[in-house]
Amino acid sequence: MDLIIKNGTVVNADKAVKADVGIEKGRIARVAPSLSSPAAEVLDAKGMLVIPGGIDMHVHLNLFFCGTYSENWGSATAAAACGGVTTIIDYAIQAKGATLKEAVESRMQDAEGKVCIDYSLHGGITDWNERTRQEMDYFTKNGIPSFKMFMIYRSQGWMADDGILFSALEETKKNGALIMLHAESAFVLDLLVERYHTPEMMKKYGAYCHALSRPCFTEYEAVQRAATWAKVTGGRVYIVHVSAGETAGILARAKADGVKIWAETCPQYLLLTDAVFKRKDGHLFATCPQIKQKHDAEGLLKGLRSGALEVLATDTCAFTTEQKAMWNGDFTKIPYGLPGVETLLPTMFTFLVKKNRFSLEKFVSLTSTNPAKIFGLYPRKGAIRSGSDADLVILDPKKKVVIDAKSLASACDWTPFQGMELTGYPHLTILRGNVIARDGKFVGVRGSGRFVPRSPGGKL
Ligand code: URP
Ligand code: ZN
Ligand code: ZN
């Protein structure tokens, strides 16, 4: 073995045990009560938790969105590593008239030489036709078995109408792919946005217009509709960034009804409320869907507990305060999106484990094992067992940290979680057997992240 991590508590989704972890050629060789090997380097993890590297299956790096580019692959993935995330999945969104293949190649070129952790891509379907249908079949068999579709973003040309969604879902029944859905009700949303998009309303409410124009029903109506299409087609659907408490109930009922539906929520919907939009810097928090109310956060937590939602992801799409200032008082012109991949594990560890809401095992399942299983990375990623990639986080469960944008590794100059007091933070992040982050600093090799082909997943 090349490396042995000794004396830690090894946490998998099913159990936490005191054990040593032996690593050879970037893979986990053995997990056993006491390991030794003369040539191996030894890391002492006494008092620490050894968990599988975080998998954030929803990020947007270097995305041209709302007239500007989100944070680049290099700094964002170095930041991810500092926060304990070892794999991300971004999107290759097809341009109108272009192929998915072109989108995938261009995203891979973009990541090349910059990406610091392992990554994969979801296809992004914006132009549904026979060629796209064939490409979907092709990519499902060749490493990219999940495809994002948007029920909104009509003016950007990204929206899939119900007919398109219906036929894409029919296809997933045949080929085993997964449709990932941004579910909001486009037409009602556009109407409400127009209603608040007046000089009077914007003067009166400022960035809070963003909250007023996106009430919960604009999400849960769309999710209900998507669940109906998934039920009648027998298709497979995953709802991204669930923000409303009512949606958790819809997901639970659909699952009980046998619908093949999975879902994620994000830290911003659990930790914040729409009161942020009333702050002087409230426009910074604009994201789609918008952050909702306390009872929504409670409903989402309940949904995570019951299994109505299976994944924590971040929807990272980071814009600086300077980019966010482009809004100039018009809430429809804010670059929408938040930083978050770096703070996913630490914030959720404090909020869920330290506050005794969930067990360590459940924390690992939400941040690593479930996304690995649903998105076809398991057992290569998402578990500490022999044969898996040695993607690990040695987390100090007692370390006290107050989140401050200045100390984070992200190039984004602000964080939605500024001032949050945490207990527990990654000490070391290990990617395929190599230490790539130490106490919040990236120490790996830029560009050494690899593209990871996936197989059709969607099972837990
Ligand atoms: O506002 C957000 N979340 N921006 C990224 C694009 C999306 O809808 O996920
Ligand atoms: Zn979205
Ligand atoms: Zn997104």
Tab-separated table of C-alpha atoms and ligand atoms in Angstrom:
chain	number	residue	atom	x	y	z
A	1	MET	CA	0.000	0.000	0.000
A	2	ASP	CA	1.110	3.584	-0.663
A	3	LEU	CA	-0.836	5.330	2.070
A	4	ILE	CA	-2.607	4.264	5.264
A	5	ILE	CA	-5.034	6.477	7.115
A	6	LYS	CA	-4.950	5.226	10.676
A	7	ASN	CA	-7.161	5.522	13.753
A	8	GLY	CA	-10.077	7.437	12.214
A	9	THR	CA	-13.805	6.789	12.291
A	10	VAL	CA	-14.664	5.607	8.794
A	11	VAL	CA	-18.160	6.642	7.785
A	12	ASN	CA	-20.126	5.058	4.967
A	13	ALA	CA	-23.828	5.497	4.231
A	14	ASP	CA	-24.647	2.283	6.134
A	15	LYS	CA	-22.254	2.390	9.089
A	16	ALA	CA	-19.529	4.246	10.941
A	17	VAL	CA	-16.634	2.163	12.338
A	18	LYS	CA	-13.198	2.719	13.818
A	19	ALA	CA	-10.895	1.466	11.069
A	20	ASP	CA	-7.774	2.074	9.024
A	21	VAL	CA	-7.976	2.741	5.302
A	22	GLY	CA	-5.225	1.408	3.045
A	23	ILE	CA	-4.695	3.020	-0.355
A	24	GLU	CA	-2.834	1.643	-3.334
A	25	LYS	CA	-2.458	3.246	-6.774
A	26	GLY	CA	-5.209	5.777	-6.110
A	27	ARG	CA	-7.771	3.184	-5.037
A	28	ILE	CA	-8.896	1.918	-1.673
A	29	ALA	CA	-7.145	-1.391	-1.111
A	30	ARG	CA	-8.483	-2.357	2.325
A	31	VAL	CA	-10.582	-1.096	5.188
A	32	ALA	CA	-9.746	-3.012	8.373
A	33	PRO	CA	-9.326	-2.538	12.138
A	34	SER	CA	-5.532	-2.310	11.950
A	35	LEU	CA	-3.416	-2.058	8.829
A	36	SER	CA	0.312	-1.809	8.334
A	37	SER	CA	2.578	-1.873	5.325
A	38	PRO	CA	6.307	-1.100	5.523
A	39	ALA	CA	6.481	1.215	2.509
A	40	ALA	CA	3.291	3.139	3.146
A	41	GLU	CA	3.059	6.735	4.243
A	42	VAL	CA	0.869	6.978	7.337
A	43	LEU	CA	-1.644	9.703	8.153
A	44	ASP	CA	-2.939	9.721	11.694
A	45	ALA	CA	-6.672	10.490	11.760
A	46	LYS	CA	-7.176	10.040	15.528
A	47	GLY	CA	-10.256	11.958	16.623
A	48	MET	CA	-11.185	12.583	12.988
A	49	LEU	CA	-13.920	11.362	10.690
A	50	VAL	CA	-12.924	9.732	7.415
A	51	ILE	CA	-15.747	10.228	4.930
A	52	PRO	CA	-16.121	9.713	1.160
A	53	GLY	CA	-15.296	12.853	-0.849
A	54	GLY	CA	-18.324	15.035	-1.425
A	55	ILE	CA	-20.083	14.794	-4.789
A	56	ASP	CA	-21.751	18.012	-5.887
A	57	MET	CA	-23.770	16.955	-8.879
A	58	HIS	CA	-25.122	20.417	-9.634
A	59	VAL	CA	-22.659	23.187	-10.477
A	60	HIS	CA	-22.358	25.752	-13.274
A	61	LEU	CA	-18.731	26.783	-13.824
A	62	ASN	CA	-17.763	29.379	-16.414
A	63	LEU	CA	-21.385	29.543	-17.561
A	64	PHE	CA	-22.427	32.514	-19.681
A	65	PHE	CA	-25.655	33.421	-17.936
A	66	CYS	CA	-27.552	36.713	-17.494
A	67	GLY	CA	-24.938	38.506	-19.613
A	68	THR	CA	-21.790	37.450	-17.759
A	69	TYR	CA	-19.641	34.431	-16.843
A	70	SER	CA	-19.858	32.542	-13.556
A	71	GLU	CA	-16.683	31.560	-11.671
A	72	ASN	CA	-14.175	29.581	-13.682
A	73	TRP	CA	-13.272	25.888	-13.393
A	74	GLY	CA	-9.844	26.498	-11.843
A	75	SER	CA	-10.626	28.557	-8.766
A	76	ALA	CA	-14.069	27.010	-8.243
A	77	THR	CA	-12.773	23.435	-8.226
A	78	ALA	CA	-9.779	24.335	-6.024
A	79	ALA	CA	-12.354	25.835	-3.640
A	80	ALA	CA	-14.484	22.690	-3.919
A	81	ALA	CA	-11.457	20.633	-2.854
A	82	CYS	CA	-10.869	22.888	0.159
A	83	GLY	CA	-14.455	22.228	1.220
A	84	GLY	CA	-14.162	18.447	0.818
A	85	VAL	CA	-15.802	17.993	-2.584
A	86	THR	CA	-13.824	15.651	-4.843
A	87	THR	CA	-16.272	15.251	-7.746
A	88	ILE	CA	-18.576	17.719	-9.457
A	89	ILE	CA	-21.028	17.319	-12.294
A	90	ASP	CA	-21.504	20.365	-14.518
A	91	TYR	CA	-23.670	20.816	-17.610
A	92	ALA	CA	-23.010	20.732	-21.346
A	93	ILE	CA	-25.951	22.770	-22.577
A	94	GLN	CA	-26.698	22.409	-26.259
A	95	ALA	CA	-26.927	25.639	-28.284
A	96	LYS	CA	-29.995	25.972	-30.526
A	97	GLY	CA	-29.330	24.185	-33.806
A	98	ALA	CA	-26.156	22.569	-32.438
A	99	THR	CA	-25.514	19.069	-31.164
A	100	LEU	CA	-25.026	17.732	-27.669
A	101	LYS	CA	-21.669	16.382	-28.862
A	102	GLU	CA	-20.462	19.905	-29.640
A	103	ALA	CA	-21.588	21.076	-26.209
A	104	VAL	CA	-19.828	18.178	-24.459
A	105	GLU	CA	-16.579	18.682	-26.398
A	106	SER	CA	-16.562	22.385	-25.741
A	107	ARG	CA	-17.152	21.951	-21.989
A	108	MET	CA	-14.414	19.324	-21.770
A	109	GLN	CA	-11.980	21.638	-23.556
A	110	ASP	CA	-12.972	24.403	-21.183
A	111	ALA	CA	-12.289	22.235	-18.117
A	112	GLU	CA	-9.039	20.816	-19.475
A	113	GLY	CA	-5.897	22.072	-17.729
A	114	LYS	CA	-7.946	23.899	-15.084
A	115	VAL	CA	-10.150	21.399	-13.271
A	116	CYS	CA	-8.666	20.390	-9.907
A	117	ILE	CA	-11.033	17.560	-8.942
A	118	ASP	CA	-12.785	14.805	-10.872
A	119	TYR	CA	-15.766	15.845	-12.919
A	120	SER	CA	-18.511	14.684	-15.184
A	121	LEU	CA	-21.136	16.415	-17.306
A	122	HIS	CA	-24.881	16.222	-17.688
A	123	GLY	CA	-26.186	16.901	-21.180
A	124	GLY	CA	-28.384	20.004	-21.392
A	125	ILE	CA	-31.209	19.656	-23.917
A	126	THR	CA	-32.580	22.858	-25.416
A	127	ASP	CA	-33.320	21.655	-28.956
A	128	TRP	CA	-35.345	18.454	-28.936
A	129	ASN	CA	-35.500	16.746	-32.320
A	130	GLU	CA	-34.694	13.354	-33.859
A	131	ARG	CA	-30.954	14.062	-33.857
A	132	THR	CA	-31.016	15.034	-30.183
A	133	ARG	CA	-33.040	11.915	-29.375
A	134	GLN	CA	-30.363	9.762	-31.028
A	135	GLU	CA	-27.612	11.658	-29.220
A	136	MET	CA	-29.399	11.054	-25.940
A	137	ASP	CA	-29.348	7.310	-26.635
A	138	TYR	CA	-25.705	7.497	-27.636
A	139	PHE	CA	-24.517	9.438	-24.592
A	140	THR	CA	-26.570	7.288	-22.212
A	141	LYS	CA	-24.494	4.314	-23.392
A	142	ASN	CA	-21.281	6.344	-23.499
A	143	GLY	CA	-20.692	7.949	-20.148
A	144	ILE	CA	-23.289	10.727	-19.915
A	145	PRO	CA	-26.637	9.209	-18.902
A	146	SER	CA	-28.372	12.322	-17.462
A	147	PHE	CA	-29.890	15.273	-19.294
A	148	LYS	CA	-31.050	18.586	-17.946
A	149	MET	CA	-34.190	20.216	-19.262
A	150	PHE	CA	-35.652	23.542	-18.211
A	151	MET	CA	-39.348	24.233	-17.788
A	152	ILE	CA	-38.478	27.973	-17.721
A	153	TYR	CA	-35.952	30.299	-19.376
A	154	ARG	CA	-38.245	30.874	-22.350
A	155	SER	CA	-36.491	34.069	-23.454
A	156	GLN	CA	-33.059	32.363	-23.354
A	157	GLY	CA	-34.424	29.687	-25.693
A	158	TRP	CA	-33.781	26.952	-23.120
A	159	MET	CA	-37.388	26.072	-22.236
A	160	ALA	CA	-38.816	22.604	-22.925
A	161	ASP	CA	-42.604	22.644	-23.272
A	162	ASP	CA	-44.794	19.843	-21.927
A	163	GLY	CA	-44.810	17.958	-25.238
A	164	ILE	CA	-41.021	17.928	-25.384
A	165	LEU	CA	-40.765	16.882	-21.770
A	166	PHE	CA	-43.313	14.133	-22.308
A	167	SER	CA	-41.470	12.648	-25.296
A	168	ALA	CA	-38.049	12.915	-23.607
A	169	LEU	CA	-39.474	11.052	-20.595
A	170	GLU	CA	-40.900	8.358	-22.890
A	171	GLU	CA	-37.390	7.929	-24.225
A	172	THR	CA	-35.889	7.476	-20.745
A	173	LYS	CA	-38.202	4.528	-20.152
A	174	LYS	CA	-36.506	2.828	-23.103
A	175	ASN	CA	-32.881	3.870	-22.625
A	176	GLY	CA	-32.527	4.224	-18.836
A	177	ALA	CA	-31.402	7.878	-18.974
A	178	LEU	CA	-32.447	10.396	-16.354
A	179	ILE	CA	-34.116	13.733	-17.110
A	180	MET	CA	-33.073	16.405	-14.641
A	181	LEU	CA	-35.601	19.146	-14.427
A	182	HIS	CA	-35.525	22.778	-13.471
A	183	ALA	CA	-39.211	22.816	-12.567
A	184	GLU	CA	-40.920	26.189	-12.390
A	185	SER	CA	-44.120	27.293	-14.127
A	186	ALA	CA	-42.863	29.409	-17.020
A	187	PHE	CA	-46.021	31.209	-18.059
A	188	VAL	CA	-47.290	32.149	-14.597
A	189	LEU	CA	-43.764	33.079	-13.555
A	190	ASP	CA	-43.290	35.369	-16.548
A	191	LEU	CA	-46.644	36.991	-15.813
A	192	LEU	CA	-45.763	37.606	-12.158
A	193	VAL	CA	-42.308	38.911	-13.035
A	194	GLU	CA	-43.907	41.436	-15.418
A	195	ARG	CA	-46.353	42.427	-12.680
A	196	TYR	CA	-43.493	43.384	-10.340
A	197	HIS	CA	-41.284	44.738	-13.088
A	198	THR	CA	-42.498	48.330	-12.817
A	199	PRO	CA	-40.575	51.396	-11.577
A	200	GLU	CA	-43.054	51.742	-8.667
A	201	MET	CA	-42.772	48.123	-7.482
A	202	MET	CA	-39.003	48.090	-7.833
A	203	LYS	CA	-38.690	51.354	-5.942
A	204	LYS	CA	-40.928	50.007	-3.184
A	205	TYR	CA	-39.573	46.451	-2.853
A	206	GLY	CA	-36.103	46.421	-4.491
A	207	ALA	CA	-34.596	42.919	-4.690
A	208	TYR	CA	-37.555	41.566	-2.699
A	209	CYS	CA	-39.480	41.726	-6.026
A	210	HIS	CA	-37.506	38.580	-6.867
A	211	ALA	CA	-39.157	36.805	-3.915
A	212	LEU	CA	-42.614	38.263	-4.558
A	213	SER	CA	-42.623	37.180	-8.193
A	214	ARG	CA	-41.632	33.547	-7.487
A	215	PRO	CA	-44.082	32.205	-4.896
A	216	CYS	CA	-43.968	28.519	-3.914
A	217	PHE	CA	-46.743	27.501	-6.280
A	218	THR	CA	-44.575	28.444	-9.275
A	219	GLU	CA	-42.373	25.537	-8.222
A	220	TYR	CA	-44.759	22.923	-6.876
A	221	GLU	CA	-47.231	23.223	-9.761
A	222	ALA	CA	-44.399	22.453	-12.201
A	223	VAL	CA	-43.123	19.548	-10.088
A	224	GLN	CA	-46.640	18.104	-9.871
A	225	ARG	CA	-46.943	18.333	-13.659
A	226	ALA	CA	-43.543	16.729	-14.202
A	227	ALA	CA	-44.455	13.918	-11.770
A	228	THR	CA	-47.645	13.327	-13.742
A	229	TRP	CA	-45.725	13.078	-17.038
A	230	ALA	CA	-43.193	10.747	-15.414
A	231	LYS	CA	-46.006	8.561	-14.077
A	232	VAL	CA	-47.904	8.178	-17.331
A	233	THR	CA	-44.799	7.703	-19.473
A	234	GLY	CA	-42.981	5.451	-16.985
A	235	GLY	CA	-40.026	7.824	-17.468
A	236	ARG	CA	-37.282	8.746	-15.020
A	237	VAL	CA	-37.018	12.246	-13.618
A	238	TYR	CA	-34.839	14.049	-11.073
A	239	ILE	CA	-35.940	17.458	-9.779
A	240	VAL	CA	-33.050	19.865	-9.216
A	241	HIS	CA	-32.836	22.588	-6.552
A	242	VAL	CA	-36.142	22.007	-4.748
A	243	SER	CA	-36.918	25.137	-2.723
A	244	ALA	CA	-40.510	24.904	-1.477
A	245	GLY	CA	-41.783	22.853	1.459
A	246	GLU	CA	-44.934	21.809	-0.421
A	247	THR	CA	-42.781	20.253	-3.140
A	248	ALA	CA	-41.420	17.719	-0.647
A	249	GLY	CA	-44.987	16.502	-0.065
A	250	ILE	CA	-45.586	16.156	-3.803
A	251	LEU	CA	-42.386	14.155	-4.190
A	252	ALA	CA	-43.315	11.853	-1.312
A	253	ARG	CA	-46.759	11.170	-2.796
A	254	ALA	CA	-45.355	10.580	-6.281
A	255	LYS	CA	-42.808	8.096	-4.920
A	256	ALA	CA	-45.526	6.279	-2.976
A	257	ASP	CA	-47.420	6.097	-6.257
A	258	GLY	CA	-44.478	4.316	-7.901
A	259	VAL	CA	-43.239	7.268	-9.965
A	260	LYS	CA	-39.524	7.091	-10.791
A	261	ILE	CA	-38.685	10.460	-9.320
A	262	TRP	CA	-35.696	11.681	-7.304
A	263	ALA	CA	-34.791	15.119	-6.002
A	264	GLU	CA	-32.226	17.402	-4.427
A	265	THR	CA	-32.283	20.504	-2.310
A	266	CYS	CA	-29.461	22.947	-1.567
A	267	PRO	CA	-27.967	24.569	1.572
A	268	GLN	CA	-29.366	28.013	0.642
A	269	TYR	CA	-32.931	26.664	0.919
A	270	LEU	CA	-32.256	25.070	4.302
A	271	LEU	CA	-30.185	27.793	5.957
A	272	LEU	CA	-31.607	31.073	4.651
A	273	THR	CA	-35.025	32.700	4.272
A	274	ASP	CA	-36.363	35.293	1.869
A	275	ALA	CA	-35.678	37.944	4.536
A	276	VAL	CA	-32.244	38.164	2.877
A	277	PHE	CA	-33.810	40.037	-0.042
A	278	LYS	CA	-34.755	42.887	2.312
A	279	ARG	CA	-31.118	43.471	3.219
A	280	LYS	CA	-29.137	46.309	1.682
A	281	ASP	CA	-27.133	43.688	-0.244
A	282	GLY	CA	-30.240	41.529	-0.834
A	283	HIS	CA	-29.753	41.427	-4.608
A	284	LEU	CA	-26.664	39.246	-4.080
A	285	PHE	CA	-28.924	36.356	-3.016
A	286	ALA	CA	-30.977	36.270	-6.206
A	287	THR	CA	-31.022	32.775	-7.632
A	288	CYS	CA	-33.563	30.615	-9.421
A	289	PRO	CA	-35.625	29.315	-7.777
A	290	GLN	CA	-35.507	31.983	-5.113
A	291	ILE	CA	-34.904	31.345	-1.417
A	292	LYS	CA	-38.208	30.839	0.324
A	293	GLN	CA	-39.556	30.945	3.905
A	294	LYS	CA	-38.875	29.263	7.236
A	295	HIS	CA	-41.690	26.748	6.841
A	296	ASP	CA	-40.239	25.789	3.442
A	297	ALA	CA	-36.859	25.061	5.003
A	298	GLU	CA	-38.654	22.947	7.623
A	299	GLY	CA	-40.608	21.085	4.941
A	300	LEU	CA	-37.415	20.374	3.000
A	301	LEU	CA	-35.682	19.069	6.097
A	302	LYS	CA	-38.632	16.786	6.727
A	303	GLY	CA	-38.419	15.647	3.099
A	304	LEU	CA	-34.732	14.832	3.462
A	305	ARG	CA	-35.450	12.920	6.651
A	306	SER	CA	-38.236	10.839	5.112
A	307	GLY	CA	-36.384	10.168	1.857
A	308	ALA	CA	-38.658	12.307	-0.330
A	309	LEU	CA	-35.430	14.093	-1.310
A	310	GLU	CA	-32.203	12.116	-1.570
A	311	VAL	CA	-29.443	14.565	-2.421
A	312	LEU	CA	-27.776	17.745	-1.199
A	313	ALA	CA	-26.191	19.710	-4.029
A	314	THR	CA	-25.369	23.388	-4.390
A	315	ASP	CA	-26.381	24.740	-7.830
A	316	THR	CA	-23.153	26.748	-7.577
A	317	CYS	CA	-23.194	29.552	-10.132
A	318	ALA	CA	-20.984	32.192	-8.531
A	319	PHE	CA	-20.990	35.848	-9.497
A	320	THR	CA	-18.929	38.506	-7.728
A	321	THR	CA	-20.418	41.568	-6.044
A	322	GLU	CA	-19.270	43.570	-9.054
A	323	GLN	CA	-21.131	41.284	-11.457
A	324	LYS	CA	-24.214	41.299	-9.218
A	325	ALA	CA	-24.127	45.124	-9.257
A	326	MET	CA	-25.138	44.957	-12.926
A	327	TRP	CA	-28.733	44.834	-11.707
A	328	ASN	CA	-28.788	48.585	-11.042
A	329	GLY	CA	-32.102	48.353	-9.224
A	330	ASP	CA	-33.829	46.102	-11.796
A	331	PHE	CA	-34.430	42.657	-10.247
A	332	THR	CA	-34.776	41.016	-13.685
A	333	LYS	CA	-31.184	41.949	-14.525
A	334	ILE	CA	-29.403	40.358	-11.561
A	335	PRO	CA	-27.029	37.577	-12.611
A	336	TYR	CA	-28.875	34.716	-10.903
A	337	GLY	CA	-26.900	32.198	-8.896
A	338	LEU	CA	-24.850	31.710	-5.724
A	339	PRO	CA	-21.445	30.413	-4.698
A	340	GLY	CA	-21.640	27.266	-2.541
A	341	VAL	CA	-19.589	24.225	-3.541
A	342	GLU	CA	-16.851	25.073	-1.009
A	343	THR	CA	-19.264	25.366	1.902
A	344	LEU	CA	-21.544	22.392	1.103
A	345	LEU	CA	-19.955	19.856	3.438
A	346	PRO	CA	-19.006	22.169	6.329
A	347	THR	CA	-22.375	23.956	6.510
A	348	MET	CA	-24.365	20.741	6.220
A	349	PHE	CA	-22.174	18.930	8.740
A	350	THR	CA	-22.877	21.614	11.349
A	351	PHE	CA	-26.539	22.012	10.457
A	352	LEU	CA	-27.395	18.317	10.191
A	353	VAL	CA	-24.899	16.343	12.273
A	354	LYS	CA	-23.709	18.754	14.959
A	355	LYS	CA	-27.233	19.963	15.591
A	356	ASN	CA	-28.312	16.328	15.986
A	357	ARG	CA	-30.769	16.389	13.137
A	358	PHE	CA	-29.245	13.536	11.118
A	359	SER	CA	-26.721	10.771	11.718
A	360	LEU	CA	-23.244	10.791	10.230
A	361	GLU	CA	-24.306	7.997	7.901
A	362	LYS	CA	-27.268	9.986	6.608
A	363	PHE	CA	-24.988	13.000	6.055
A	364	VAL	CA	-22.669	10.832	3.945
A	365	SER	CA	-25.566	9.370	1.990
A	366	LEU	CA	-26.914	12.839	1.095
A	367	THR	CA	-23.584	14.396	0.149
A	368	SER	CA	-21.849	11.468	-1.518
A	369	THR	CA	-23.379	7.989	-1.729
A	370	ASN	CA	-26.846	8.898	-3.017
A	371	PRO	CA	-25.623	11.253	-5.765
A	372	ALA	CA	-23.057	8.588	-6.747
A	373	LYS	CA	-25.781	5.953	-7.016
A	374	ILE	CA	-28.398	8.092	-8.762
A	375	PHE	CA	-25.912	9.467	-11.290
A	376	GLY	CA	-24.060	6.249	-12.040
A	377	LEU	CA	-20.749	6.886	-10.261
A	378	TYR	CA	-21.177	4.196	-7.618
A	379	PRO	CA	-19.184	2.234	-6.384
A	380	ARG	CA	-16.213	3.969	-8.029
A	381	LYS	CA	-17.179	7.096	-6.076
A	382	GLY	CA	-19.389	7.614	-3.023
A	383	ALA	CA	-18.067	4.864	-0.752
A	384	ILE	CA	-15.061	3.850	1.312
A	385	ARG	CA	-14.651	0.235	0.302
A	386	SER	CA	-12.017	-1.755	-1.465
A	387	GLY	CA	-11.848	-0.987	-5.182
A	388	SER	CA	-13.357	2.499	-4.916
A	389	ASP	CA	-11.359	5.592	-5.856
A	390	ALA	CA	-9.514	6.868	-2.796
A	391	ASP	CA	-11.481	10.128	-2.687
A	392	LEU	CA	-11.653	10.916	1.003
A	393	VAL	CA	-12.101	13.734	3.448
A	394	ILE	CA	-10.501	13.678	6.852
A	395	LEU	CA	-12.860	15.922	8.728
A	396	ASP	CA	-12.096	17.420	12.116
A	397	PRO	CA	-15.482	17.280	13.874
A	398	LYS	CA	-14.427	19.735	16.581
A	399	LYS	CA	-12.835	22.472	14.527
A	400	LYS	CA	-14.545	25.845	14.981
A	401	VAL	CA	-14.752	28.094	11.935
A	402	VAL	CA	-16.654	31.305	11.273
A	403	ILE	CA	-17.359	31.552	7.562
A	404	ASP	CA	-15.702	34.571	6.003
A	405	ALA	CA	-15.497	35.135	2.250
A	406	LYS	CA	-11.964	36.489	2.718
A	407	SER	CA	-10.721	33.144	4.030
A	408	LEU	CA	-12.487	30.961	1.466
A	409	ALA	CA	-10.557	29.726	-1.563
A	410	SER	CA	-13.240	30.677	-4.085
A	411	ALA	CA	-12.468	33.680	-6.299
A	412	CYS	CA	-15.973	34.939	-5.556
A	413	ASP	CA	-15.704	37.840	-3.102
A	414	TRP	CA	-18.787	37.050	-1.044
A	415	THR	CA	-20.647	34.084	0.437
A	416	PRO	CA	-24.336	33.728	1.307
A	417	PHE	CA	-23.194	32.172	4.609
A	418	GLN	CA	-20.940	34.992	5.840
A	419	GLY	CA	-20.576	34.918	9.639
A	420	MET	CA	-22.083	31.448	10.081
A	421	GLU	CA	-20.479	29.613	13.000
A	422	LEU	CA	-19.446	26.082	12.168
A	423	THR	CA	-18.210	23.162	14.191
A	424	GLY	CA	-16.427	20.669	11.964
A	425	TYR	CA	-14.328	21.365	8.881
A	426	PRO	CA	-12.283	19.311	6.416
A	427	HIS	CA	-8.684	18.934	7.554
A	428	LEU	CA	-7.470	17.023	4.477
A	429	THR	CA	-9.076	16.313	1.137
A	430	ILE	CA	-7.688	13.365	-0.797
A	431	LEU	CA	-8.330	12.739	-4.497
A	432	ARG	CA	-7.385	9.310	-5.847
A	433	GLY	CA	-4.885	8.895	-3.019
A	434	ASN	CA	-3.284	12.366	-3.239
A	435	VAL	CA	-3.765	15.114	-0.673
A	436	ILE	CA	-5.180	18.066	-2.638
A	437	ALA	CA	-6.351	20.381	0.162
A	438	ARG	CA	-5.108	20.980	3.674
A	439	ASP	CA	-6.932	23.136	6.236
A	440	GLY	CA	-8.761	25.219	3.647
A	441	LYS	CA	-5.803	25.660	1.263
A	442	PHE	CA	-5.499	23.949	-2.103
A	443	VAL	CA	-2.236	21.975	-2.282
A	444	GLY	CA	-2.974	19.774	-5.294
A	445	VAL	CA	-2.042	20.081	-8.951
A	446	ARG	CA	-4.213	22.390	-11.040
A	447	GLY	CA	-5.627	20.588	-14.035
A	448	SER	CA	-5.247	17.120	-12.518
A	449	GLY	CA	-8.995	16.469	-12.275
A	450	ARG	CA	-10.219	13.756	-14.635
A	451	PHE	CA	-13.415	13.314	-16.600
A	452	VAL	CA	-15.343	10.367	-15.146
A	453	PRO	CA	-17.649	8.454	-17.481
A	454	ARG	CA	-20.849	7.309	-15.815
A	455	SER	CA	-23.315	4.479	-16.340
A	456	PRO	CA	-27.106	4.804	-16.163
A	457	GLY	CA	-27.898	5.058	-12.457
A	458	GLY	CA	-31.121	6.090	-10.821
A	459	LYS	CA	-31.252	3.355	-8.194
A	460	LEU	CA	-30.707	3.592	-4.463
B	1	URP	O1	-30.030	30.939	-10.653
B	1	URP	C1	-29.413	29.920	-10.895
B	1	URP	N1	-29.591	28.882	-10.141
B	1	URP	N2	-28.542	29.886	-11.907
B	1	URP	C2	-28.055	28.738	-12.546
B	1	URP	C3	-29.002	28.187	-13.574
B	1	URP	C4	-30.070	27.307	-12.971
B	1	URP	O2	-31.247	27.586	-13.133
B	1	URP	O3	-29.780	26.296	-12.334
B	2	ZN	ZN	-31.977	25.587	-12.549
B	3	ZN	ZN	-28.529	25.007	-11.791
